[in-house]
Amino acid sequence: MVEKLCLQMSVKEQIDQSKLPEHIAIIMDGNGRWAKEKGEMRVFGHQNGVTAVREALEAAVEIGLPYLTLYAFSTENWSRPQSEVNALMELLVNSLNQELPTFHKHRIRVNSIGRTADLPEHCQGTLRQTIEETKHHTGCTLTLALSYGSREEILSATKRLAEQVQQGHLQIQEIDEKLFSAHLYTEGMPDPDILIRTSGEERISNYMLWQIAYAELFFLPILWPEFTREHLFQCIYDYQTRERRFGKTSEQL
């Protein structure tokens, strides 16, 4: 009887609200392949990927997830054809403008990580304005990783700490994981509990390498425009069934 009842329940209804992850990070992969399969240009895939972003964000709000971080544009993406880069930048601006009422309605705070100074001026302006207008919201924090590369982030943090040591403001023995984390773009954010990548690819692609040290990894065999809120709920449910030992034995938990 209990098994039949569980089968009738949605995945969301089976999630234990007392054991929710704090932070989910997503690598949104597969827009170009999705468009190619439909005989369309890559930009068509990126445009439809916005719907999947909305699905993920609405699911995060619905379930009460505190942090959601999306890999929107990597440092390596600058090497793509200029026409595609331009289209992605315009899509970013348009999406932020269109979704602002949603951010206010659900009290979503928008944040960004990465070398945002590399973005075109009008993109920087729209991003700054959105962050400013939502900074007091206390719902889900939506972080966009833009012109982001984890190796560059780690190198930057290392150089900043080295400069402090060189200038006599810091002793080498004072450097620990907590201090190092405070010099990363993600300062003040909890590390991701879950990392999701779509498209079937099983690699990290220079994304939050330090922060995902103990994240549970989910590689989904779907392309990003196919992602729905049910996929996010399923990952959370599966996450809750995994034993997270952090180096300990099962008996120590």
mmCIF file of C-alpha atoms in Angstrom:
data_model
loop_
_atom_site.group_PDB
_atom_site.id
_atom_site.type_symbol
_atom_site.label_atom_id
_atom_site.label_comp_id
_atom_site.label_asym_id
_atom_site.label_seq_id
_atom_site.Cartn_x
_atom_site.Cartn_y
_atom_site.Cartn_z
ATOM 1 C CA MET A 1 0.000 0.000 0.000
ATOM 2 C CA VAL A 2 2.814 2.393 0.946
ATOM 3 C CA GLU A 3 4.709 1.575 -2.280
ATOM 4 C CA LYS A 4 1.602 2.296 -4.374
ATOM 5 C CA LEU A 5 1.129 5.600 -2.558
ATOM 6 C CA CYS A 6 4.760 6.597 -3.264
ATOM 7 C CA LEU A 7 4.315 5.807 -6.932
ATOM 8 C CA GLN A 8 1.295 8.111 -7.043
ATOM 9 C CA MET A 9 3.185 10.949 -5.369
ATOM 10 C CA SER A 10 5.141 13.414 -7.486
ATOM 11 C CA VAL A 11 8.891 13.620 -7.049
ATOM 12 C CA LYS A 12 8.492 17.022 -5.431
ATOM 13 C CA GLU A 13 6.098 15.602 -2.834
ATOM 14 C CA GLN A 14 8.675 12.974 -1.891
ATOM 15 C CA ILE A 15 11.400 15.539 -1.184
ATOM 16 C CA ASP A 16 12.261 15.979 2.481
ATOM 17 C CA GLN A 17 11.994 19.716 3.093
ATOM 18 C CA SER A 18 14.192 19.409 6.180
ATOM 19 C CA LYS A 19 17.120 18.122 4.096
ATOM 20 C CA LEU A 20 17.164 20.508 1.168
ATOM 21 C CA PRO A 21 20.522 21.405 -0.389
ATOM 22 C CA GLU A 22 21.611 24.979 0.163
ATOM 23 C CA HIS A 23 23.139 25.511 -3.239
ATOM 24 C CA ILE A 24 22.745 23.955 -6.682
ATOM 25 C CA ALA A 25 25.128 24.832 -9.528
ATOM 26 C CA ILE A 26 24.243 24.026 -13.137
ATOM 27 C CA ILE A 27 26.291 23.735 -16.333
ATOM 28 C CA MET A 28 23.713 24.554 -19.005
ATOM 29 C CA ASP A 29 25.030 22.534 -21.934
ATOM 30 C CA GLY A 30 23.477 21.470 -25.225
ATOM 31 C CA ASN A 31 21.772 24.542 -26.697
ATOM 32 C CA GLY A 32 23.739 24.340 -29.947
ATOM 33 C CA ARG A 33 23.188 20.608 -30.436
ATOM 34 C CA TRP A 34 19.494 20.987 -29.682
ATOM 35 C CA ALA A 35 19.188 23.648 -32.381
ATOM 36 C CA LYS A 36 21.236 21.597 -34.867
ATOM 37 C CA GLU A 37 18.953 18.608 -34.378
ATOM 38 C CA LYS A 38 16.067 20.843 -35.403
ATOM 39 C CA GLY A 39 17.895 22.256 -38.408
ATOM 40 C CA GLU A 40 18.227 25.693 -36.808
ATOM 41 C CA MET A 41 21.079 28.069 -36.048
ATOM 42 C CA ARG A 42 22.816 27.806 -32.650
ATOM 43 C CA VAL A 43 21.247 31.084 -31.540
ATOM 44 C CA PHE A 44 17.834 29.406 -31.742
ATOM 45 C CA GLY A 45 19.024 26.934 -29.127
ATOM 46 C CA HIS A 46 20.247 29.693 -26.816
ATOM 47 C CA GLN A 47 16.904 31.471 -27.135
ATOM 48 C CA ASN A 48 15.023 28.329 -26.176
ATOM 49 C CA GLY A 49 17.480 27.703 -23.372
ATOM 50 C CA VAL A 50 15.998 30.733 -21.611
ATOM 51 C CA THR A 51 12.825 28.709 -21.054
ATOM 52 C CA ALA A 52 14.875 26.056 -19.265
ATOM 53 C CA VAL A 53 16.482 28.759 -17.111
ATOM 54 C CA ARG A 54 13.012 29.912 -16.119
ATOM 55 C CA GLU A 55 12.035 26.317 -15.310
ATOM 56 C CA ALA A 56 15.087 25.860 -13.086
ATOM 57 C CA LEU A 57 14.574 29.168 -11.300
ATOM 58 C CA GLU A 58 10.851 28.626 -10.734
ATOM 59 C CA ALA A 59 11.593 25.148 -9.354
ATOM 60 C CA ALA A 60 14.213 26.613 -7.014
ATOM 61 C CA VAL A 61 11.723 29.179 -5.735
ATOM 62 C CA GLU A 62 8.972 26.592 -5.446
ATOM 63 C CA ILE A 63 11.052 24.174 -3.391
ATOM 64 C CA GLY A 64 12.717 26.879 -1.280
ATOM 65 C CA LEU A 65 16.299 26.557 -2.548
ATOM 66 C CA PRO A 66 18.504 29.339 -1.113
ATOM 67 C CA TYR A 67 21.122 29.469 -3.899
ATOM 68 C CA LEU A 68 21.099 28.645 -7.615
ATOM 69 C CA THR A 69 24.165 29.336 -9.779
ATOM 70 C CA LEU A 70 24.104 29.040 -13.571
ATOM 71 C CA TYR A 71 27.155 28.783 -15.834
ATOM 72 C CA ALA A 72 25.958 31.320 -18.384
ATOM 73 C CA PHE A 73 29.175 32.268 -20.217
ATOM 74 C CA SER A 74 32.705 30.959 -19.681
ATOM 75 C CA THR A 75 36.012 32.678 -20.364
ATOM 76 C CA GLU A 76 36.509 30.109 -23.130
ATOM 77 C CA ASN A 77 33.224 31.116 -24.784
ATOM 78 C CA TRP A 78 34.819 34.353 -26.000
ATOM 79 C CA SER A 79 36.525 32.244 -28.689
ATOM 80 C CA ARG A 80 33.181 31.406 -30.323
ATOM 81 C CA PRO A 81 32.115 33.165 -33.548
ATOM 82 C CA GLN A 82 31.534 36.861 -32.903
ATOM 83 C CA SER A 83 27.962 36.659 -34.175
ATOM 84 C CA GLU A 84 27.129 34.028 -31.551
ATOM 85 C CA VAL A 85 28.854 35.996 -28.778
ATOM 86 C CA ASN A 86 26.906 39.134 -29.747
ATOM 87 C CA ALA A 87 23.644 37.190 -29.753
ATOM 88 C CA LEU A 88 24.388 35.781 -26.295
ATOM 89 C CA MET A 89 25.129 39.240 -24.912
ATOM 90 C CA GLU A 90 21.858 40.619 -26.302
ATOM 91 C CA LEU A 91 20.010 37.605 -24.935
ATOM 92 C CA LEU A 92 21.476 38.313 -21.498
ATOM 93 C CA VAL A 93 20.312 41.936 -21.558
ATOM 94 C CA ASN A 94 16.842 41.088 -22.853
ATOM 95 C CA SER A 95 16.379 38.272 -20.358
ATOM 96 C CA LEU A 96 17.371 40.394 -17.376
ATOM 97 C CA ASN A 97 14.995 43.163 -18.451
ATOM 98 C CA GLN A 98 12.113 40.772 -19.111
ATOM 99 C CA GLU A 99 12.545 38.797 -15.907
ATOM 100 C CA LEU A 100 12.901 41.769 -13.552
ATOM 101 C CA PRO A 101 9.189 41.681 -12.567
ATOM 102 C CA THR A 102 9.614 37.966 -11.746
ATOM 103 C CA PHE A 103 12.662 38.726 -9.607
ATOM 104 C CA HIS A 104 10.625 41.250 -7.636
ATOM 105 C CA LYS A 105 7.553 39.025 -7.358
ATOM 106 C CA HIS A 106 9.478 36.092 -5.904
ATOM 107 C CA ARG A 107 12.030 38.220 -4.000
ATOM 108 C CA ILE A 108 14.898 36.753 -6.044
ATOM 109 C CA ARG A 109 18.294 38.352 -5.506
ATOM 110 C CA VAL A 110 20.472 38.463 -8.625
ATOM 111 C CA ASN A 111 24.221 38.093 -8.296
ATOM 112 C CA SER A 112 27.120 37.506 -10.691
ATOM 113 C CA ILE A 113 30.577 35.938 -10.555
ATOM 114 C CA GLY A 114 33.369 36.138 -13.094
ATOM 115 C CA ARG A 115 35.225 38.826 -15.002
ATOM 116 C CA THR A 116 32.119 40.890 -15.718
ATOM 117 C CA ALA A 117 34.297 43.849 -16.727
ATOM 118 C CA ASP A 118 34.948 41.890 -19.942
ATOM 119 C CA LEU A 119 31.270 42.160 -20.922
ATOM 120 C CA PRO A 120 30.093 44.879 -23.334
ATOM 121 C CA GLU A 121 29.234 48.134 -21.561
ATOM 122 C CA HIS A 122 25.477 47.847 -22.085
ATOM 123 C CA CYS A 123 25.536 44.328 -20.626
ATOM 124 C CA GLN A 124 27.488 45.528 -17.611
ATOM 125 C CA GLY A 125 25.007 48.343 -17.118
ATOM 126 C CA THR A 126 21.951 46.117 -17.244
ATOM 127 C CA LEU A 127 23.586 43.569 -14.952
ATOM 128 C CA ARG A 128 24.589 46.219 -12.401
ATOM 129 C CA GLN A 129 21.102 47.710 -12.448
ATOM 130 C CA THR A 130 19.449 44.312 -11.921
ATOM 131 C CA ILE A 131 21.798 43.449 -9.069
ATOM 132 C CA GLU A 132 21.186 46.847 -7.448
ATOM 133 C CA GLU A 133 17.398 46.614 -7.757
ATOM 134 C CA THR A 134 17.261 43.127 -6.236
ATOM 135 C CA LYS A 135 20.008 43.377 -3.595
ATOM 136 C CA HIS A 136 17.575 43.565 -0.677
ATOM 137 C CA HIS A 137 15.526 40.540 -1.751
ATOM 138 C CA THR A 138 15.670 37.628 0.657
ATOM 139 C CA GLY A 139 14.432 34.761 -1.514
ATOM 140 C CA CYS A 140 16.578 32.560 -3.746
ATOM 141 C CA THR A 141 19.915 34.050 -4.801
ATOM 142 C CA LEU A 142 20.352 33.571 -8.549
ATOM 143 C CA THR A 143 24.019 33.849 -9.480
ATOM 144 C CA LEU A 144 25.066 34.133 -13.116
ATOM 145 C CA ALA A 145 28.605 32.974 -13.903
ATOM 146 C CA LEU A 146 29.638 35.342 -16.691
ATOM 147 C CA SER A 147 33.066 35.423 -18.357
ATOM 148 C CA TYR A 148 33.861 32.916 -15.639
ATOM 149 C CA GLY A 149 36.718 30.452 -15.434
ATOM 150 C CA SER A 150 37.606 28.630 -12.246
ATOM 151 C CA ARG A 151 41.346 28.382 -12.887
ATOM 152 C CA GLU A 152 41.517 32.130 -13.452
ATOM 153 C CA GLU A 153 39.476 32.652 -10.266
ATOM 154 C CA ILE A 154 41.889 30.502 -8.238
ATOM 155 C CA LEU A 155 44.947 32.208 -9.744
ATOM 156 C CA SER A 156 43.466 35.624 -8.992
ATOM 157 C CA ALA A 157 42.827 34.670 -5.362
ATOM 158 C CA THR A 158 46.360 33.285 -5.057
ATOM 159 C CA LYS A 159 47.909 36.472 -6.438
ATOM 160 C CA ARG A 160 45.861 38.676 -4.088
ATOM 161 C CA LEU A 161 46.961 36.644 -1.086
ATOM 162 C CA ALA A 162 50.587 36.673 -2.291
ATOM 163 C CA GLU A 163 50.464 40.470 -2.583
ATOM 164 C CA GLN A 164 49.204 40.747 1.003
ATOM 165 C CA VAL A 165 52.060 38.529 2.193
ATOM 166 C CA GLN A 166 54.584 40.517 0.134
ATOM 167 C CA GLN A 167 53.314 43.783 1.610
ATOM 168 C CA GLY A 168 53.541 42.410 5.143
ATOM 169 C CA HIS A 169 49.786 42.501 5.779
ATOM 170 C CA LEU A 170 49.484 38.722 6.035
ATOM 171 C CA GLN A 171 51.564 35.836 7.322
ATOM 172 C CA ILE A 172 51.778 32.665 5.224
ATOM 173 C CA GLN A 173 50.685 30.532 8.171
ATOM 174 C CA GLU A 174 47.466 32.558 8.387
ATOM 175 C CA ILE A 175 46.316 31.289 4.991
ATOM 176 C CA ASP A 176 43.779 28.493 5.375
ATOM 177 C CA GLU A 177 40.778 27.212 3.422
ATOM 178 C CA LYS A 178 38.430 29.781 4.952
ATOM 179 C CA LEU A 179 40.674 32.710 4.046
ATOM 180 C CA PHE A 180 41.312 31.378 0.555
ATOM 181 C CA SER A 181 37.563 30.923 -0.035
ATOM 182 C CA ALA A 182 37.018 34.521 1.038
ATOM 183 C CA HIS A 183 39.171 35.656 -1.887
ATOM 184 C CA LEU A 184 37.151 33.762 -4.506
ATOM 185 C CA TYR A 185 34.281 35.258 -6.522
ATOM 186 C CA THR A 186 31.878 33.190 -4.429
ATOM 187 C CA GLU A 187 32.794 34.872 -1.142
ATOM 188 C CA GLY A 188 29.825 34.702 1.230
ATOM 189 C CA MET A 189 28.105 31.891 -0.666
ATOM 190 C CA PRO A 190 27.892 28.285 0.548
ATOM 191 C CA ASP A 191 29.658 25.716 -1.626
ATOM 192 C CA PRO A 192 27.339 23.830 -4.009
ATOM 193 C CA ASP A 193 25.812 20.652 -2.631
ATOM 194 C CA ILE A 194 24.745 19.587 -6.121
ATOM 195 C CA LEU A 195 26.323 20.109 -9.545
ATOM 196 C CA ILE A 196 24.119 19.358 -12.554
ATOM 197 C CA ARG A 197 25.326 19.177 -16.145
ATOM 198 C CA THR A 198 23.034 18.559 -19.088
ATOM 199 C CA SER A 199 23.849 17.214 -22.586
ATOM 200 C CA GLY A 200 25.266 13.873 -21.458
ATOM 201 C CA GLU A 201 28.816 15.221 -21.244
ATOM 202 C CA GLU A 202 30.584 14.134 -18.050
ATOM 203 C CA ARG A 203 33.133 16.834 -17.338
ATOM 204 C CA ILE A 204 33.351 19.964 -15.188
ATOM 205 C CA SER A 205 34.614 22.423 -17.834
ATOM 206 C CA ASN A 206 36.520 24.755 -15.513
ATOM 207 C CA TYR A 207 33.477 25.455 -13.322
ATOM 208 C CA MET A 208 33.769 26.114 -9.573
ATOM 209 C CA LEU A 209 36.661 23.648 -9.179
ATOM 210 C CA TRP A 210 37.426 24.668 -5.601
ATOM 211 C CA GLN A 211 33.795 24.999 -4.530
ATOM 212 C CA ILE A 212 32.509 21.608 -5.748
ATOM 213 C CA ALA A 213 35.047 19.554 -3.787
ATOM 214 C CA TYR A 214 32.230 17.699 -2.008
ATOM 215 C CA ALA A 215 29.305 18.332 -4.352
ATOM 216 C CA GLU A 216 27.132 15.485 -5.580
ATOM 217 C CA LEU A 217 27.435 15.312 -9.385
ATOM 218 C CA PHE A 218 24.530 14.683 -11.755
ATOM 219 C CA PHE A 219 25.134 14.299 -15.493
ATOM 220 C CA LEU A 220 21.791 14.323 -17.291
ATOM 221 C CA PRO A 221 21.368 12.767 -20.787
ATOM 222 C CA ILE A 222 19.218 15.664 -22.007
ATOM 223 C CA LEU A 223 20.048 18.898 -23.806
ATOM 224 C CA TRP A 224 19.585 22.122 -21.867
ATOM 225 C CA PRO A 225 16.413 23.367 -23.664
ATOM 226 C CA GLU A 226 14.775 20.086 -22.585
ATOM 227 C CA PHE A 227 15.416 20.748 -18.880
ATOM 228 C CA THR A 228 12.289 21.133 -16.720
ATOM 229 C CA ARG A 229 11.570 21.729 -13.061
ATOM 230 C CA GLU A 230 10.953 17.996 -12.680
ATOM 231 C CA HIS A 231 14.596 17.344 -13.537
ATOM 232 C CA LEU A 232 15.682 19.663 -10.740
ATOM 233 C CA PHE A 233 13.255 18.028 -8.288
ATOM 234 C CA GLN A 234 14.538 14.578 -9.279
ATOM 235 C CA CYS A 235 18.149 15.615 -8.660
ATOM 236 C CA ILE A 236 17.225 16.942 -5.218
ATOM 237 C CA TYR A 237 15.339 13.738 -4.396
ATOM 238 C CA ASP A 238 18.261 11.575 -5.561
ATOM 239 C CA TYR A 239 20.672 13.788 -3.622
ATOM 240 C CA GLN A 240 18.710 13.061 -0.460
ATOM 241 C CA THR A 241 19.111 9.309 -1.001
ATOM 242 C CA ARG A 242 22.916 9.549 -1.230
ATOM 243 C CA GLU A 243 25.150 9.128 1.799
ATOM 244 C CA ARG A 244 27.452 12.127 2.133
ATOM 245 C CA ARG A 245 30.373 11.032 4.321
ATOM 246 C CA PHE A 246 32.930 13.852 3.798
ATOM 247 C CA GLY A 247 35.780 11.421 4.399
ATOM 248 C CA LYS A 248 34.147 9.636 7.339
ATOM 249 C CA THR A 249 32.820 6.082 7.469
ATOM 250 C CA SER A 250 29.107 5.250 7.367
ATOM 251 C CA GLU A 251 29.273 4.267 11.036
ATOM 252 C CA GLN A 252 30.552 7.719 12.022
ATOM 253 C CA LEU A 253 27.589 9.563 10.549
#
